[in-house]
PDB file of C-alpha atoms in Angstrom:
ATOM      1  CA  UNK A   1     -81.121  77.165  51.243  1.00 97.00           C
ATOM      2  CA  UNK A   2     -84.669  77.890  49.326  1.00 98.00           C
ATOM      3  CA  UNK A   3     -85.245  74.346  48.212  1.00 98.00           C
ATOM      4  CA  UNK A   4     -83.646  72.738  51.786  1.00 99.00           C
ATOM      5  CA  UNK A   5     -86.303  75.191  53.494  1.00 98.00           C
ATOM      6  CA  UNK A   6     -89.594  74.816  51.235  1.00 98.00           C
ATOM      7  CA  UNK A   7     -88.650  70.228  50.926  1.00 98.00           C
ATOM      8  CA  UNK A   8     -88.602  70.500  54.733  1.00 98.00           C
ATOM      9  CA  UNK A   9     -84.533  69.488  54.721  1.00 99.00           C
ATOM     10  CA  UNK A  10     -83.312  69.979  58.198  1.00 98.00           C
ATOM     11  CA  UNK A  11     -80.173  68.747  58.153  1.00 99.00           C
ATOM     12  CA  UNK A  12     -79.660  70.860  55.302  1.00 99.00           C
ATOM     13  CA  UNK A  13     -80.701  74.063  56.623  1.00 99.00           C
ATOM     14  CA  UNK A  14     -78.850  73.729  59.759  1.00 99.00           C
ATOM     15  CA  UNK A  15     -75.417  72.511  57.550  1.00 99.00           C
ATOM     16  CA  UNK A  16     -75.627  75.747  55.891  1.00 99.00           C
ATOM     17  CA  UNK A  17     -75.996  77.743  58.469  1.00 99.00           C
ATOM     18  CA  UNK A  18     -73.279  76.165  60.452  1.00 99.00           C
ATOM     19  CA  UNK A  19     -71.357  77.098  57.636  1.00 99.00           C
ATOM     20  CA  UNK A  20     -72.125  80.800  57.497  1.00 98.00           C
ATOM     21  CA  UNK A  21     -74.826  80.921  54.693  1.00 98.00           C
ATOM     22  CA  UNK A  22     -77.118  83.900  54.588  1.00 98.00           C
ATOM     23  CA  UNK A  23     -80.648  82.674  55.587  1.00 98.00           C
ATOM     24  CA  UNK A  24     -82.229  85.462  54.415  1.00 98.00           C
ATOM     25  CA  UNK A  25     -81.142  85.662  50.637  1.00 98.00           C
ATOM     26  CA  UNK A  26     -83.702  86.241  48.065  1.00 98.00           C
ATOM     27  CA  UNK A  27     -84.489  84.330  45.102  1.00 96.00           C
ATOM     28  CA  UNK A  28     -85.480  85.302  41.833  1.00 96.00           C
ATOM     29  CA  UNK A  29     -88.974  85.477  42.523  1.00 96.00           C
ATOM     30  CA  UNK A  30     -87.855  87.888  45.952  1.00 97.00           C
ATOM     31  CA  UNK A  31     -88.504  85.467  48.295  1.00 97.00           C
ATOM     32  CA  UNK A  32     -86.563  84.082  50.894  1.00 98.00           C
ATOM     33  CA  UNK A  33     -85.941  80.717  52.851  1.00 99.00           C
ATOM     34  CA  UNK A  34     -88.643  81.593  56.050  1.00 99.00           C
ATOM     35  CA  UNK A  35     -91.378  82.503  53.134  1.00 98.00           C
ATOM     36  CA  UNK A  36     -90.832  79.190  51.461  1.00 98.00           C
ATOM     37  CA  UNK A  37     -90.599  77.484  54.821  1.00 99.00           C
ATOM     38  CA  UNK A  38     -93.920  78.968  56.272  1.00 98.00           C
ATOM     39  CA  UNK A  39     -95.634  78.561  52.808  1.00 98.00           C
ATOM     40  CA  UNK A  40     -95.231  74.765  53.136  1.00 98.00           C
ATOM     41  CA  UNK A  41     -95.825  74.059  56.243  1.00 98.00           C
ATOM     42  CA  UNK A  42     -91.988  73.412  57.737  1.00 99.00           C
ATOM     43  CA  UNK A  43     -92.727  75.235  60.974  1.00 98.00           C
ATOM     44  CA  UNK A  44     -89.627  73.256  62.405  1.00 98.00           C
ATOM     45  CA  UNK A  45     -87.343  74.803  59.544  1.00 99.00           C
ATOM     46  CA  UNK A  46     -89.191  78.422  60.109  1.00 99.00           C
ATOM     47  CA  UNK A  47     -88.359  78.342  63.862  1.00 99.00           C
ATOM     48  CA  UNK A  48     -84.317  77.155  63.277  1.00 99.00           C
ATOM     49  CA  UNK A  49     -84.391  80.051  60.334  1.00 99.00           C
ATOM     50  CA  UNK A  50     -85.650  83.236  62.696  1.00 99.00           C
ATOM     51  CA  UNK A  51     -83.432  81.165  65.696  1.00 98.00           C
ATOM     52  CA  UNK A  52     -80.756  82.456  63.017  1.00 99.00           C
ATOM     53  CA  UNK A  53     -81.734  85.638  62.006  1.00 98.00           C
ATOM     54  CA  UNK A  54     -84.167  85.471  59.387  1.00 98.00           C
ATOM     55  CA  UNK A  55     -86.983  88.121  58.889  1.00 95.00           C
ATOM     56  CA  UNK A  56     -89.780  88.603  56.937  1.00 85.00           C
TER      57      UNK A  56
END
């Protein structure tokens, strides 16, 4: 999910989700998907991640 979200992967995020993937998991640095989405610029895959729950 981190590196679908920050490489601007659609298809990828919304596969995952569709098959029940937490979109708001942390990575080792303590980030999750939406930070790495916003922090590059993938306002499309920001929107479909807080469409699915995400938070900050």
């Amino acid at each position: 999910m981190h590196d679908a979200a920050q490489w601007d992967k659609k298809d990828i995020v919304e596969l995952l989700i569709s098959k029940k993937a937490n979109v708001n998991i942390k990575g080792s640095d303590g980030r999750a998907p939406l930070h790495l989405a916003i922090a590059n610029g993938n306002i499309d895959i920001a929107d479909i991640l807080k469409t699915n729950g995400a938070i900050l």
